[in-house]
Amino acid sequence: MSRKLNDTWQYRLTIYLVSQGISLFGSSIVSLAIIWYVTLKTQSAFAVTGVTLTTFLPQAVVMLYGGVLADRYPLKKIVILSDFMIALSTLVLAAIFITGKDSIFWIFFFHTLRSLGAGIQLPASKSILPRIVPEQALIRANSLNTGIWSLIQLVSPGIGGLVMNAMDMEAVLLIDVGTAAVSISLLFLLELPEWNREQEMENTKERLIQGFWYIMKSRSLKRCLFLYSVFQFLVVPASQLTPLLASSHAGREVWMLSVMETSFSVGALTVSILMAYSKSSSFPFRMIGVSSAVFGITMILLLPARGILLFAVLMCMMGAGSPLYYTPLITYIQEHTQENYMGRTFSFVDLLSTLAMPLGMVVFGPLASVSILMSFAIPGTLLIILGMWIIKNM
């Protein structure tokens, strides 16, 4: 007798991906709206920096604790409660706007709360897919997840601009509350298999130390964290300084920057879909090495590039390399991590990823003020070397 539809892993995966896609869509629109609102209201680089700091630093502070929670408590409850916390913070901020007592302080305060919720949620959300799908389907599931993220990055700036023009800020904030409500409702429909957790007596610090040494004792996981950290650090100029390079080589119009961002998302979405519907690769590190080399080559090719068309083609090429790195690496970690260490492992992965951007800007930002060419040529060359080393040795 065939199983009921809601007993299949395909059904559970669909519910989860739709739920998280809806939640991410609302959060992306509101995050963009907050940045644009602060920029237009203050015209201050310090205020915009404050938004960036309240986006990344609170996540980094609680991310390791989020990994401990993911290994100790049911994953679905963690995702639901963190989504609820983020939505509640946004709802209170919307109420403050409605009363007319909004200020930059309140935006920073509630943006920090949203970031704390995201930091708790991230390790749990990455730990859920191995509970839903069989191992042979993990790379397909991760490819679909990456494709949804790319699609949202593609459409959210345009939709964000439309809603900012059509609605007051409090109405824009309520979009995130509504999408969170839908997301949580869908998660309640998800029957998530949980493993038997031992009732360990160790405190949070001891469990974090256990997670750290678990990674250190695993040669494969150590390599993955090293590759992920180095890659995230070296691509910072590509993600943060490309508009600066384009403004001097292609033009200063805002639509040109939008074209480049869209081109990157199109490349990432296309490859994610191809990976999701092709046979899973038995050589994940070969894809990772190719991706690193593609990023490095593209960063170097951007230096002599002139004109928006060529920039758009190169950004599409760079976007195509993104899922070739991220998807097989995350899948490999999921496949080679014990279930009761999954949350803590991804908490270290996400922490290193979160810290890579500010650290990269500390290094490459000042270098760009001296020579924008060097800030792309040096990491681009290192990415090519890294890719060749991965292909040859891993």
Tab-separated table of C-alpha atoms in Angstrom:
chain	number	residue	atom	x	y	z
A	1	MET	CA	0.000	0.000	0.000
A	2	SER	CA	1.396	3.396	-0.962
A	3	ARG	CA	2.101	5.923	1.736
A	4	LYS	CA	-0.053	8.965	2.226
A	5	LEU	CA	1.276	12.125	0.618
A	6	ASN	CA	1.934	13.819	3.947
A	7	ASP	CA	4.090	10.869	5.041
A	8	THR	CA	6.627	11.348	2.240
A	9	TRP	CA	9.869	13.264	2.534
A	10	GLN	CA	8.973	15.228	-0.616
A	11	TYR	CA	5.855	16.572	1.120
A	12	ARG	CA	7.789	17.520	4.269
A	13	LEU	CA	10.518	19.174	2.195
A	14	THR	CA	7.942	21.195	0.240
A	15	ILE	CA	6.226	22.408	3.414
A	16	TYR	CA	9.544	23.398	4.962
A	17	LEU	CA	10.956	25.175	1.891
A	18	VAL	CA	7.708	27.080	1.251
A	19	SER	CA	7.543	28.076	4.922
A	20	GLN	CA	11.116	29.332	5.052
A	21	GLY	CA	10.842	31.000	1.640
A	22	ILE	CA	7.819	33.019	2.768
A	23	SER	CA	9.551	33.982	6.010
A	24	LEU	CA	12.766	34.976	4.216
A	25	PHE	CA	10.823	36.997	1.650
A	26	GLY	CA	9.160	39.135	4.328
A	27	SER	CA	12.390	39.544	6.284
A	28	SER	CA	14.314	40.574	3.154
A	29	ILE	CA	11.795	43.270	2.251
A	30	VAL	CA	11.780	44.678	5.790
A	31	SER	CA	15.581	44.556	6.096
A	32	LEU	CA	15.930	46.518	2.857
A	33	ALA	CA	13.215	48.943	3.966
A	34	ILE	CA	14.995	49.600	7.266
A	35	ILE	CA	18.306	50.301	5.506
A	36	TRP	CA	16.633	52.618	2.980
A	37	TYR	CA	14.578	54.386	5.660
A	38	VAL	CA	17.630	55.062	7.840
A	39	THR	CA	19.645	56.194	4.809
A	40	LEU	CA	16.984	58.616	3.573
A	41	LYS	CA	16.102	59.952	7.014
A	42	THR	CA	19.616	60.531	8.350
A	43	GLN	CA	21.872	60.798	5.271
A	44	SER	CA	24.509	59.535	7.683
A	45	ALA	CA	27.107	56.864	6.974
A	46	PHE	CA	27.385	56.273	10.727
A	47	ALA	CA	23.668	55.495	10.972
A	48	VAL	CA	23.882	53.056	8.047
A	49	THR	CA	26.909	51.454	9.725
A	50	GLY	CA	24.758	51.082	12.837
A	51	VAL	CA	22.192	49.115	10.834
A	52	THR	CA	24.966	46.846	9.523
A	53	LEU	CA	26.360	46.273	13.010
A	54	THR	CA	22.945	45.481	14.482
A	55	THR	CA	22.455	43.006	11.637
A	56	PHE	CA	25.618	40.950	12.125
A	57	LEU	CA	27.000	41.396	15.649
A	58	PRO	CA	23.971	40.191	17.678
A	59	GLN	CA	23.797	37.103	15.466
A	60	ALA	CA	27.444	36.381	16.147
A	61	VAL	CA	26.963	36.794	19.906
A	62	VAL	CA	24.178	34.182	20.237
A	63	MET	CA	24.966	31.858	17.325
A	64	LEU	CA	27.000	29.365	19.345
A	65	TYR	CA	24.264	29.258	21.985
A	66	GLY	CA	21.787	28.651	19.157
A	67	GLY	CA	23.801	25.600	18.155
A	68	VAL	CA	23.593	24.197	21.692
A	69	LEU	CA	19.815	24.725	21.673
A	70	ALA	CA	19.528	22.952	18.321
A	71	ASP	CA	21.280	19.874	19.723
A	72	ARG	CA	19.221	19.891	22.926
A	73	TYR	CA	15.642	20.775	21.949
A	74	PRO	CA	13.249	19.963	19.055
A	75	LEU	CA	14.344	21.834	15.954
A	76	LYS	CA	10.835	22.769	14.817
A	77	LYS	CA	10.077	24.468	18.134
A	78	ILE	CA	13.300	26.489	17.925
A	79	VAL	CA	12.510	27.726	14.408
A	80	ILE	CA	8.914	28.568	15.345
A	81	LEU	CA	9.851	30.401	18.560
A	82	SER	CA	12.648	32.369	16.895
A	83	ASP	CA	10.317	33.308	14.014
A	84	PHE	CA	7.752	34.417	16.596
A	85	MET	CA	10.360	36.493	18.451
A	86	ILE	CA	11.423	38.234	15.243
A	87	ALA	CA	7.801	38.917	14.259
A	88	LEU	CA	6.907	40.222	17.733
A	89	SER	CA	9.880	42.607	17.692
A	90	THR	CA	8.823	43.879	14.268
A	91	LEU	CA	5.204	44.274	15.424
A	92	VAL	CA	6.228	46.390	18.417
A	93	LEU	CA	8.423	48.552	16.169
A	94	ALA	CA	5.459	49.022	13.808
A	95	ALA	CA	3.320	50.090	16.777
A	96	ILE	CA	5.949	52.678	17.726
A	97	PHE	CA	5.848	54.053	14.180
A	98	ILE	CA	2.041	54.207	14.329
A	99	THR	CA	2.218	56.302	17.510
A	100	GLY	CA	4.666	58.675	15.810
A	101	LYS	CA	7.387	58.112	18.430
A	102	ASP	CA	9.809	56.370	16.096
A	103	SER	CA	13.501	57.154	16.301
A	104	ILE	CA	16.803	55.729	15.102
A	105	PHE	CA	17.352	54.345	18.609
A	106	TRP	CA	14.198	52.218	18.454
A	107	ILE	CA	15.114	50.993	14.972
A	108	PHE	CA	18.540	49.898	16.206
A	109	PHE	CA	17.054	48.306	19.339
A	110	PHE	CA	14.425	46.206	17.589
A	111	HIS	CA	16.750	45.421	14.690
A	112	THR	CA	19.101	43.966	17.297
A	113	LEU	CA	16.280	41.783	18.642
A	114	ARG	CA	15.532	40.588	15.108
A	115	SER	CA	19.204	39.712	14.655
A	116	LEU	CA	19.274	37.779	17.951
A	117	GLY	CA	16.304	35.720	16.776
A	118	ALA	CA	18.045	34.993	13.474
A	119	GLY	CA	21.217	33.921	15.291
A	120	ILE	CA	19.272	31.386	17.348
A	121	GLN	CA	17.394	30.136	14.287
A	122	LEU	CA	20.239	29.636	11.793
A	123	PRO	CA	21.900	26.504	13.274
A	124	ALA	CA	18.498	24.862	13.773
A	125	SER	CA	17.301	25.651	10.251
A	126	LYS	CA	20.429	24.102	8.675
A	127	SER	CA	20.031	21.037	10.894
A	128	ILE	CA	16.460	20.356	9.765
A	129	LEU	CA	17.059	19.219	6.175
A	130	PRO	CA	18.954	16.024	7.177
A	131	ARG	CA	15.935	15.143	9.348
A	132	ILE	CA	13.554	15.547	6.401
A	133	VAL	CA	15.238	14.086	3.337
A	134	PRO	CA	17.299	10.928	2.759
A	135	GLU	CA	21.045	11.389	2.377
A	136	GLN	CA	21.041	10.812	-1.383
A	137	ALA	CA	18.590	13.722	-1.828
A	138	LEU	CA	20.407	16.219	0.406
A	139	ILE	CA	22.262	18.035	-2.359
A	140	ARG	CA	19.013	18.418	-4.319
A	141	ALA	CA	17.232	19.778	-1.239
A	142	ASN	CA	20.064	22.211	-0.522
A	143	SER	CA	20.099	23.291	-4.177
A	144	LEU	CA	16.378	24.078	-4.015
A	145	ASN	CA	16.945	25.968	-0.772
A	146	THR	CA	19.736	28.005	-2.387
A	147	GLY	CA	17.554	28.600	-5.453
A	148	ILE	CA	14.748	30.009	-3.292
A	149	TRP	CA	17.238	32.313	-1.588
A	150	SER	CA	18.555	33.481	-4.983
A	151	LEU	CA	15.027	34.106	-6.268
A	152	ILE	CA	14.190	36.200	-3.210
A	153	GLN	CA	17.398	38.193	-3.615
A	154	LEU	CA	16.386	38.743	-7.230
A	155	VAL	CA	12.872	40.087	-6.612
A	156	SER	CA	12.959	41.599	-3.125
A	157	PRO	CA	14.785	44.879	-4.032
A	158	GLY	CA	12.201	45.704	-6.702
A	159	ILE	CA	9.240	44.749	-4.525
A	160	GLY	CA	10.819	46.528	-1.571
A	161	GLY	CA	11.047	49.720	-3.612
A	162	LEU	CA	7.412	49.416	-4.683
A	163	VAL	CA	6.082	48.919	-1.164
A	164	MET	CA	8.245	51.735	0.198
A	165	ASN	CA	6.686	54.076	-2.366
A	166	ALA	CA	3.151	52.806	-1.806
A	167	MET	CA	3.046	52.330	1.996
A	168	ASP	CA	4.032	54.019	5.209
A	169	MET	CA	6.901	52.441	7.112
A	170	GLU	CA	4.618	50.843	9.710
A	171	ALA	CA	2.679	49.053	6.943
A	172	VAL	CA	5.935	47.785	5.432
A	173	LEU	CA	6.976	46.371	8.817
A	174	LEU	CA	3.666	44.544	9.106
A	175	ILE	CA	4.515	42.621	5.912
A	176	ASP	CA	7.158	40.726	7.879
A	177	VAL	CA	4.662	40.025	10.653
A	178	GLY	CA	2.191	38.604	8.125
A	179	THR	CA	4.734	36.413	6.338
A	180	ALA	CA	6.005	35.126	9.708
A	181	ALA	CA	2.440	34.163	10.688
A	182	VAL	CA	2.030	32.197	7.451
A	183	SER	CA	5.445	30.568	7.880
A	184	ILE	CA	4.725	29.482	11.461
A	185	SER	CA	1.320	28.110	10.453
A	186	LEU	CA	2.949	25.957	7.770
A	187	LEU	CA	5.576	24.691	10.200
A	188	PHE	CA	2.824	23.418	12.498
A	189	LEU	CA	1.793	21.131	9.621
A	190	LEU	CA	5.309	19.704	9.375
A	191	GLU	CA	5.875	16.367	11.099
A	192	LEU	CA	9.593	16.445	11.763
A	193	PRO	CA	11.333	13.207	12.782
A	194	GLU	CA	13.513	13.821	15.823
A	195	TRP	CA	16.357	11.664	17.093
A	196	ASN	CA	16.538	10.465	20.681
A	197	ARG	CA	18.429	13.091	22.627
A	198	GLU	CA	20.308	11.961	25.676
A	199	GLN	CA	19.535	13.973	28.778
A	200	GLU	CA	23.066	15.221	29.286
A	201	MET	CA	23.910	17.255	32.361
A	202	GLU	CA	26.638	19.415	30.821
A	203	ASN	CA	26.082	23.154	30.866
A	204	THR	CA	26.181	25.358	27.773
A	205	LYS	CA	29.917	26.065	28.028
A	206	GLU	CA	30.781	22.370	28.322
A	207	ARG	CA	28.558	21.477	25.362
A	208	LEU	CA	30.199	24.202	23.250
A	209	ILE	CA	33.632	22.851	24.138
A	210	GLN	CA	32.435	19.360	23.202
A	211	GLY	CA	31.217	20.688	19.853
A	212	PHE	CA	34.522	22.452	19.203
A	213	TRP	CA	36.588	19.347	19.935
A	214	TYR	CA	34.223	17.213	17.880
A	215	ILE	CA	35.061	19.407	14.873
A	216	MET	CA	38.792	19.481	15.696
A	217	LYS	CA	38.914	15.673	15.830
A	218	SER	CA	37.279	15.368	12.404
A	219	ARG	CA	39.692	15.921	9.517
A	220	SER	CA	36.859	16.405	7.017
A	221	LEU	CA	34.956	18.936	9.148
A	222	LYS	CA	38.137	20.897	9.899
A	223	ARG	CA	38.827	21.145	6.181
A	224	CYS	CA	35.261	22.260	5.492
A	225	LEU	CA	35.365	25.024	8.105
A	226	PHE	CA	38.765	26.166	6.832
A	227	LEU	CA	37.565	26.300	3.216
A	228	TYR	CA	34.298	28.017	4.137
A	229	SER	CA	36.051	30.663	6.258
A	230	VAL	CA	38.792	31.414	3.725
A	231	PHE	CA	36.325	31.589	0.843
A	232	GLN	CA	33.919	33.894	2.713
A	233	PHE	CA	36.827	36.170	3.633
A	234	LEU	CA	38.314	36.353	0.117
A	235	VAL	CA	35.000	37.092	-1.655
A	236	VAL	CA	34.235	40.137	0.526
A	237	PRO	CA	35.521	42.579	-2.141
A	238	ALA	CA	33.269	40.902	-4.727
A	239	SER	CA	30.196	41.247	-2.498
A	240	GLN	CA	30.874	44.666	-0.972
A	241	LEU	CA	33.237	46.636	-3.224
A	242	THR	CA	31.941	45.755	-6.705
A	243	PRO	CA	29.612	48.839	-6.760
A	244	LEU	CA	32.654	51.018	-6.075
A	245	LEU	CA	34.574	49.409	-8.935
A	246	ALA	CA	31.572	49.618	-11.266
A	247	SER	CA	30.973	53.295	-10.510
A	248	SER	CA	34.401	54.130	-11.895
A	249	HIS	CA	34.385	51.690	-14.833
A	250	ALA	CA	30.750	51.460	-15.962
A	251	GLY	CA	28.771	54.422	-14.635
A	252	ARG	CA	27.269	55.955	-11.519
A	253	GLU	CA	23.568	55.494	-12.283
A	254	VAL	CA	21.585	53.536	-9.689
A	255	TRP	CA	19.961	51.342	-12.341
A	256	MET	CA	23.383	50.044	-13.342
A	257	LEU	CA	24.017	48.778	-9.825
A	258	SER	CA	20.595	47.145	-9.844
A	259	VAL	CA	21.419	45.401	-13.132
A	260	MET	CA	24.601	43.945	-11.608
A	261	GLU	CA	22.821	42.682	-8.501
A	262	THR	CA	20.094	41.162	-10.661
A	263	SER	CA	22.663	39.497	-12.929
A	264	PHE	CA	24.354	37.849	-9.939
A	265	SER	CA	21.027	36.499	-8.659
A	266	VAL	CA	20.080	35.198	-12.129
A	267	GLY	CA	23.352	33.256	-12.369
A	268	ALA	CA	22.943	31.801	-8.866
A	269	LEU	CA	19.290	30.869	-9.456
A	270	THR	CA	20.019	29.193	-12.802
A	271	VAL	CA	22.798	26.979	-11.448
A	272	SER	CA	20.797	26.135	-8.303
A	273	ILE	CA	17.918	24.857	-10.445
A	274	LEU	CA	20.291	22.856	-12.655
A	275	MET	CA	21.907	21.286	-9.584
A	276	ALA	CA	18.512	20.454	-8.081
A	277	TYR	CA	17.337	18.572	-11.161
A	278	SER	CA	20.575	16.898	-12.226
A	279	LYS	CA	22.191	13.789	-10.820
A	280	SER	CA	23.943	14.397	-7.517
A	281	SER	CA	27.677	14.741	-7.883
A	282	SER	CA	29.983	12.238	-6.168
A	283	PHE	CA	32.749	14.834	-6.162
A	284	PRO	CA	31.576	17.792	-4.045
A	285	PHE	CA	35.068	19.202	-3.567
A	286	ARG	CA	35.605	19.325	-7.311
A	287	MET	CA	32.572	21.640	-7.567
A	288	ILE	CA	33.902	23.682	-4.640
A	289	GLY	CA	37.293	24.045	-6.332
A	290	VAL	CA	35.717	25.063	-9.638
A	291	SER	CA	33.581	27.644	-7.838
A	292	SER	CA	36.579	29.175	-6.070
A	293	ALA	CA	38.468	29.429	-9.363
A	294	VAL	CA	35.429	30.962	-11.110
A	295	PHE	CA	35.118	33.636	-8.424
A	296	GLY	CA	38.829	34.442	-8.622
A	297	ILE	CA	38.907	34.611	-12.428
A	298	THR	CA	35.791	36.794	-12.493
A	299	MET	CA	37.183	39.215	-9.898
A	300	ILE	CA	40.312	39.675	-12.012
A	301	LEU	CA	38.327	40.029	-15.262
A	302	LEU	CA	36.249	42.789	-13.650
A	303	LEU	CA	39.343	45.000	-13.368
A	304	PRO	CA	39.769	45.831	-17.091
A	305	ALA	CA	36.015	45.559	-17.799
A	306	ARG	CA	34.230	48.625	-19.183
A	307	GLY	CA	30.532	49.092	-19.787
A	308	ILE	CA	27.491	47.798	-17.953
A	309	LEU	CA	26.864	44.894	-20.355
A	310	LEU	CA	30.243	43.291	-19.701
A	311	PHE	CA	29.881	43.907	-15.961
A	312	ALA	CA	26.469	42.219	-16.001
A	313	VAL	CA	27.845	39.159	-17.848
A	314	LEU	CA	30.724	38.807	-15.391
A	315	MET	CA	28.407	39.216	-12.381
A	316	CYS	CA	26.140	36.510	-13.806
A	317	MET	CA	29.195	34.279	-14.133
A	318	MET	CA	30.146	35.034	-10.523
A	319	GLY	CA	26.613	34.296	-9.364
A	320	ALA	CA	26.753	30.930	-11.141
A	321	GLY	CA	29.783	30.036	-9.040
A	322	SER	CA	28.046	30.764	-5.736
A	323	PRO	CA	25.843	27.629	-5.401
A	324	LEU	CA	28.695	25.478	-6.730
A	325	TYR	CA	30.552	26.349	-3.528
A	326	TYR	CA	27.855	26.750	-0.908
A	327	THR	CA	25.524	23.852	-1.749
A	328	PRO	CA	27.990	20.915	-1.887
A	329	LEU	CA	29.903	22.234	1.140
A	330	ILE	CA	26.806	22.498	3.340
A	331	THR	CA	25.613	19.104	2.072
A	332	TYR	CA	28.970	17.510	2.856
A	333	ILE	CA	28.877	18.890	6.419
A	334	GLN	CA	25.329	17.564	6.903
A	335	GLU	CA	26.353	14.124	5.638
A	336	HIS	CA	29.479	13.870	7.809
A	337	THR	CA	28.196	15.252	11.123
A	338	GLN	CA	26.617	13.136	13.845
A	339	GLU	CA	23.020	14.074	14.542
A	340	ASN	CA	23.604	15.137	18.145
A	341	TYR	CA	26.387	17.525	17.038
A	342	MET	CA	24.639	18.986	13.981
A	343	GLY	CA	23.455	22.222	15.605
A	344	ARG	CA	26.771	23.033	17.263
A	345	THR	CA	28.700	22.283	14.077
A	346	PHE	CA	26.568	24.675	12.056
A	347	SER	CA	26.753	27.290	14.797
A	348	PHE	CA	30.537	27.402	14.286
A	349	VAL	CA	30.069	27.429	10.489
A	350	ASP	CA	27.583	30.322	10.669
A	351	LEU	CA	29.701	32.237	13.188
A	352	LEU	CA	32.748	32.131	10.925
A	353	SER	CA	30.603	33.157	7.956
A	354	THR	CA	29.098	36.070	9.887
A	355	LEU	CA	32.472	37.342	11.094
A	356	ALA	CA	34.094	37.009	7.655
A	357	MET	CA	32.395	40.113	6.252
A	358	PRO	CA	33.462	42.682	8.894
A	359	LEU	CA	36.931	41.108	9.041
A	360	GLY	CA	37.222	41.218	5.265
A	361	MET	CA	36.140	44.854	5.178
A	362	VAL	CA	38.728	45.708	7.828
A	363	VAL	CA	41.418	44.291	5.507
A	364	PHE	CA	40.157	45.066	2.003
A	365	GLY	CA	38.284	48.312	2.735
A	366	PRO	CA	41.414	50.342	3.579
A	367	LEU	CA	43.273	48.597	0.727
A	368	ALA	CA	40.549	49.741	-1.696
A	369	SER	CA	41.044	53.338	-0.603
A	370	VAL	CA	44.670	52.986	-1.676
A	371	SER	CA	44.075	50.847	-4.779
A	372	ILE	CA	40.717	49.372	-5.774
A	373	LEU	CA	42.570	47.195	-8.283
A	374	MET	CA	44.703	45.541	-5.594
A	375	SER	CA	41.634	44.820	-3.422
A	376	PHE	CA	40.302	42.644	-6.268
A	377	ALA	CA	43.540	41.303	-7.772
A	378	ILE	CA	45.007	39.909	-4.539
A	379	PRO	CA	41.963	37.961	-3.268
A	380	GLY	CA	41.087	36.968	-6.853
A	381	THR	CA	44.517	35.401	-7.343
A	382	LEU	CA	44.294	33.658	-3.954
A	383	LEU	CA	40.865	32.245	-4.870
A	384	ILE	CA	42.262	30.762	-8.090
A	385	ILE	CA	45.143	29.185	-6.160
A	386	LEU	CA	42.690	27.886	-3.543
A	387	GLY	CA	40.463	26.379	-6.234
A	388	MET	CA	43.374	24.625	-7.956
A	389	TRP	CA	44.590	23.269	-4.622
A	390	ILE	CA	41.118	21.905	-3.773
A	391	ILE	CA	40.744	20.195	-7.169
A	392	LYS	CA	44.208	18.644	-6.918
A	393	ASN	CA	44.266	17.579	-3.266
A	394	MET	CA	40.646	17.021	-2.196
